[in-house]
Amino acid sequence: MTKVTLTVNGRTMSGECEDRTLLVHFIREKLGLTGTHVGCDTTQCGACVIHMDGHSVKSCSILAVQASGSTITTIEGLAGQGELHPVQAAFKEHHGLQCGFCTPGMVMTAVDMIKREGGSLTEEKVRAGLEGNICRCTGYHNIVKAILAADAEMASGRQAAE
């Protein structure tokens, strides 16, 4: 067993695991944060997307021991002070989810996409950026609409802050 220490959603958290434990399983089973979903364990579906050291990654593709010392943000860490993150709010407002299984991964991917491309997203860029995130319910139309709306809202907020 190896001790793994991470900063998760602003808190230092530790646990022991086998060296072969995937980060997604460590987050869910050892840390009790079940918002990150396990869909395929093969990096195909995107349900397990988290942010590690500021970048979106599929947590089923990384061993927990490899992530030790990293800063992790999960879906549980996005909302602040009782307010949904703008991407979460846009998914709710624009009906960007149905069953909800893919939603955490889609939201985490969208937040990273907006961080990288903020203010210049187009439907084509969003659809390309969602490659590797599978939704079996929505057909992506409302997901794309929600991400574009969140991008516009967040861009106007950045301009107001400047």
mmCIF file of C-alpha atoms in Angstrom:
data_model
loop_
_atom_site.group_PDB
_atom_site.id
_atom_site.type_symbol
_atom_site.label_atom_id
_atom_site.label_comp_id
_atom_site.label_asym_id
_atom_site.label_seq_id
_atom_site.Cartn_x
_atom_site.Cartn_y
_atom_site.Cartn_z
ATOM 1 C CA MET A 1 0.000 0.000 0.000
ATOM 2 C CA THR A 2 1.205 3.479 -0.855
ATOM 3 C CA LYS A 3 0.157 6.713 0.806
ATOM 4 C CA VAL A 4 -1.259 9.246 -1.662
ATOM 5 C CA THR A 5 -1.680 12.892 -0.664
ATOM 6 C CA LEU A 6 -3.591 15.322 -2.862
ATOM 7 C CA THR A 7 -5.059 18.776 -2.548
ATOM 8 C CA VAL A 8 -8.671 18.145 -3.542
ATOM 9 C CA ASN A 9 -11.117 21.023 -3.873
ATOM 10 C CA GLY A 10 -8.840 23.157 -1.698
ATOM 11 C CA ARG A 11 -8.320 20.595 1.077
ATOM 12 C CA THR A 12 -5.333 18.344 1.681
ATOM 13 C CA MET A 13 -6.509 14.745 1.658
ATOM 14 C CA SER A 14 -4.602 11.476 2.037
ATOM 15 C CA GLY A 15 -5.271 7.795 1.786
ATOM 16 C CA GLU A 16 -3.533 4.523 1.164
ATOM 17 C CA CYS A 17 -4.041 2.443 -1.940
ATOM 18 C CA GLU A 18 -2.474 -0.237 -4.061
ATOM 19 C CA ASP A 19 -0.075 1.065 -6.695
ATOM 20 C CA ARG A 20 -2.467 -0.115 -9.428
ATOM 21 C CA THR A 21 -5.438 1.958 -8.151
ATOM 22 C CA LEU A 22 -6.787 4.367 -10.745
ATOM 23 C CA LEU A 23 -7.230 7.958 -9.641
ATOM 24 C CA VAL A 24 -10.973 7.802 -10.330
ATOM 25 C CA HIS A 25 -11.353 4.897 -7.897
ATOM 26 C CA PHE A 26 -9.180 6.618 -5.277
ATOM 27 C CA ILE A 27 -11.308 9.778 -5.508
ATOM 28 C CA ARG A 28 -14.578 7.848 -5.253
ATOM 29 C CA GLU A 29 -13.694 5.058 -2.834
ATOM 30 C CA LYS A 30 -10.977 6.511 -0.595
ATOM 31 C CA LEU A 31 -12.017 10.173 -0.571
ATOM 32 C CA GLY A 32 -15.775 9.624 -0.846
ATOM 33 C CA LEU A 33 -16.267 12.098 -3.704
ATOM 34 C CA THR A 34 -18.684 10.249 -5.939
ATOM 35 C CA GLY A 35 -19.509 13.042 -8.399
ATOM 36 C CA THR A 36 -16.690 11.825 -10.631
ATOM 37 C CA HIS A 37 -18.180 8.871 -12.486
ATOM 38 C CA VAL A 38 -16.689 5.624 -13.741
ATOM 39 C CA GLY A 39 -17.996 4.917 -17.199
ATOM 40 C CA CYS A 40 -15.536 2.821 -19.142
ATOM 41 C CA ASP A 41 -12.098 2.668 -17.439
ATOM 42 C CA THR A 42 -10.600 2.993 -20.942
ATOM 43 C CA THR A 43 -10.607 6.810 -21.496
ATOM 44 C CA GLN A 44 -13.384 6.517 -24.078
ATOM 45 C CA CYS A 45 -16.370 8.186 -22.385
ATOM 46 C CA GLY A 46 -15.152 11.224 -20.392
ATOM 47 C CA ALA A 47 -17.417 10.590 -17.381
ATOM 48 C CA CYS A 48 -14.355 10.705 -15.104
ATOM 49 C CA VAL A 49 -12.937 14.096 -16.164
ATOM 50 C CA ILE A 50 -11.425 16.133 -13.337
ATOM 51 C CA HIS A 51 -8.939 18.992 -13.257
ATOM 52 C CA MET A 52 -5.423 18.055 -12.215
ATOM 53 C CA ASP A 53 -2.968 20.886 -11.751
ATOM 54 C CA GLY A 54 -5.246 23.156 -13.759
ATOM 55 C CA HIS A 55 -5.876 20.882 -16.756
ATOM 56 C CA SER A 56 -8.748 18.555 -17.529
ATOM 57 C CA VAL A 57 -7.743 14.899 -17.463
ATOM 58 C CA LYS A 58 -9.562 11.596 -17.550
ATOM 59 C CA SER A 59 -8.983 10.226 -14.077
ATOM 60 C CA CYS A 60 -9.348 6.640 -15.309
ATOM 61 C CA SER A 61 -6.108 7.101 -17.261
ATOM 62 C CA ILE A 62 -3.924 8.011 -14.272
ATOM 63 C CA LEU A 63 -2.811 5.977 -11.305
ATOM 64 C CA ALA A 64 -3.484 7.565 -7.934
ATOM 65 C CA VAL A 65 0.206 7.252 -7.015
ATOM 66 C CA GLN A 66 1.127 9.213 -10.159
ATOM 67 C CA ALA A 67 -1.149 12.050 -9.043
ATOM 68 C CA SER A 68 0.236 12.248 -5.503
ATOM 69 C CA GLY A 69 1.169 15.847 -4.697
ATOM 70 C CA SER A 70 -1.175 17.247 -7.348
ATOM 71 C CA THR A 71 -3.989 19.739 -6.988
ATOM 72 C CA ILE A 72 -7.307 18.207 -8.011
ATOM 73 C CA THR A 73 -10.683 19.816 -8.638
ATOM 74 C CA THR A 74 -13.707 17.564 -8.922
ATOM 75 C CA ILE A 75 -17.273 18.478 -9.813
ATOM 76 C CA GLU A 76 -17.936 18.883 -6.070
ATOM 77 C CA GLY A 77 -15.348 21.683 -5.962
ATOM 78 C CA LEU A 78 -16.794 23.894 -8.706
ATOM 79 C CA ALA A 79 -19.734 25.488 -6.928
ATOM 80 C CA GLY A 80 -18.903 28.094 -4.337
ATOM 81 C CA GLN A 81 -20.800 29.540 -1.420
ATOM 82 C CA GLY A 82 -24.102 27.967 -2.400
ATOM 83 C CA GLU A 83 -23.906 29.247 -5.985
ATOM 84 C CA LEU A 84 -23.572 26.989 -8.999
ATOM 85 C CA HIS A 85 -20.542 27.566 -11.198
ATOM 86 C CA PRO A 86 -21.637 29.428 -14.375
ATOM 87 C CA VAL A 87 -21.177 26.264 -16.443
ATOM 88 C CA GLN A 88 -23.324 24.254 -14.030
ATOM 89 C CA ALA A 89 -25.973 26.983 -14.089
ATOM 90 C CA ALA A 90 -25.935 27.052 -17.903
ATOM 91 C CA PHE A 91 -26.355 23.263 -18.087
ATOM 92 C CA LYS A 92 -29.382 23.602 -15.811
ATOM 93 C CA GLU A 93 -30.867 26.571 -17.683
ATOM 94 C CA HIS A 94 -30.317 25.151 -21.177
ATOM 95 C CA HIS A 95 -31.269 21.553 -20.345
ATOM 96 C CA GLY A 96 -27.775 20.259 -21.062
ATOM 97 C CA LEU A 97 -28.440 16.989 -19.262
ATOM 98 C CA GLN A 98 -30.944 14.211 -19.151
ATOM 99 C CA CYS A 99 -29.920 11.173 -17.122
ATOM 100 C CA GLY A 100 -26.965 13.110 -15.660
ATOM 101 C CA PHE A 101 -24.364 10.355 -15.858
ATOM 102 C CA CYS A 102 -22.077 12.199 -18.288
ATOM 103 C CA THR A 103 -22.776 15.634 -16.804
ATOM 104 C CA PRO A 104 -19.849 15.900 -14.337
ATOM 105 C CA GLY A 105 -17.341 15.030 -17.057
ATOM 106 C CA MET A 106 -19.019 17.329 -19.576
ATOM 107 C CA VAL A 107 -19.050 20.227 -17.093
ATOM 108 C CA MET A 108 -15.402 19.728 -16.109
ATOM 109 C CA THR A 109 -14.390 19.530 -19.784
ATOM 110 C CA ALA A 110 -16.409 22.669 -20.539
ATOM 111 C CA VAL A 111 -14.828 24.640 -17.684
ATOM 112 C CA ASP A 112 -11.359 23.784 -18.984
ATOM 113 C CA MET A 113 -12.381 24.582 -22.574
ATOM 114 C CA ILE A 114 -13.701 28.014 -21.526
ATOM 115 C CA LYS A 115 -10.550 28.643 -19.496
ATOM 116 C CA ARG A 116 -8.381 27.918 -22.553
ATOM 117 C CA GLU A 117 -10.557 29.472 -25.283
ATOM 118 C CA GLY A 118 -12.752 31.827 -23.258
ATOM 119 C CA GLY A 119 -14.765 34.339 -25.224
ATOM 120 C CA SER A 120 -13.892 32.854 -28.617
ATOM 121 C CA LEU A 121 -15.813 29.577 -28.559
ATOM 122 C CA THR A 122 -17.918 28.606 -31.530
ATOM 123 C CA GLU A 123 -20.220 25.651 -31.988
ATOM 124 C CA GLU A 124 -17.515 23.918 -34.017
ATOM 125 C CA LYS A 125 -14.861 24.486 -31.329
ATOM 126 C CA VAL A 126 -17.190 23.214 -28.614
ATOM 127 C CA ARG A 127 -18.088 20.092 -30.566
ATOM 128 C CA ALA A 128 -14.393 19.420 -31.248
ATOM 129 C CA GLY A 129 -13.554 20.074 -27.593
ATOM 130 C CA LEU A 130 -16.160 17.550 -26.467
ATOM 131 C CA GLU A 131 -14.600 14.775 -28.514
ATOM 132 C CA GLY A 132 -13.964 11.937 -26.116
ATOM 133 C CA ASN A 133 -16.983 12.794 -23.931
ATOM 134 C CA ILE A 134 -19.936 10.555 -24.660
ATOM 135 C CA CYS A 135 -23.570 11.347 -23.945
ATOM 136 C CA ARG A 136 -26.050 8.668 -24.856
ATOM 137 C CA CYS A 137 -29.153 10.773 -24.140
ATOM 138 C CA THR A 138 -29.035 14.315 -25.486
ATOM 139 C CA GLY A 139 -27.556 14.377 -28.956
ATOM 140 C CA TYR A 140 -25.252 17.155 -27.666
ATOM 141 C CA HIS A 141 -27.351 20.069 -28.976
ATOM 142 C CA ASN A 142 -28.279 21.439 -25.542
ATOM 143 C CA ILE A 143 -24.844 20.633 -24.116
ATOM 144 C CA VAL A 144 -23.235 22.770 -26.821
ATOM 145 C CA LYS A 145 -25.851 25.494 -26.263
ATOM 146 C CA ALA A 146 -25.128 25.473 -22.521
ATOM 147 C CA ILE A 147 -21.359 25.723 -23.003
ATOM 148 C CA LEU A 148 -21.712 28.615 -25.440
ATOM 149 C CA ALA A 149 -24.039 30.413 -23.016
ATOM 150 C CA ALA A 150 -21.617 29.883 -20.120
ATOM 151 C CA ASP A 151 -18.725 31.099 -22.255
ATOM 152 C CA ALA A 152 -20.627 34.277 -23.146
ATOM 153 C CA GLU A 153 -21.604 34.890 -19.513
ATOM 154 C CA MET A 154 -18.101 34.263 -18.223
ATOM 155 C CA ALA A 155 -16.584 36.472 -20.950
ATOM 156 C CA SER A 156 -18.884 39.356 -20.000
ATOM 157 C CA GLY A 157 -17.880 38.863 -16.368
ATOM 158 C CA ARG A 158 -14.187 39.009 -17.313
ATOM 159 C CA GLN A 159 -14.760 42.228 -19.235
ATOM 160 C CA ALA A 160 -16.649 43.759 -16.321
ATOM 161 C CA ALA A 161 -13.781 42.859 -13.982
ATOM 162 C CA GLU A 162 -11.198 44.536 -16.230
#
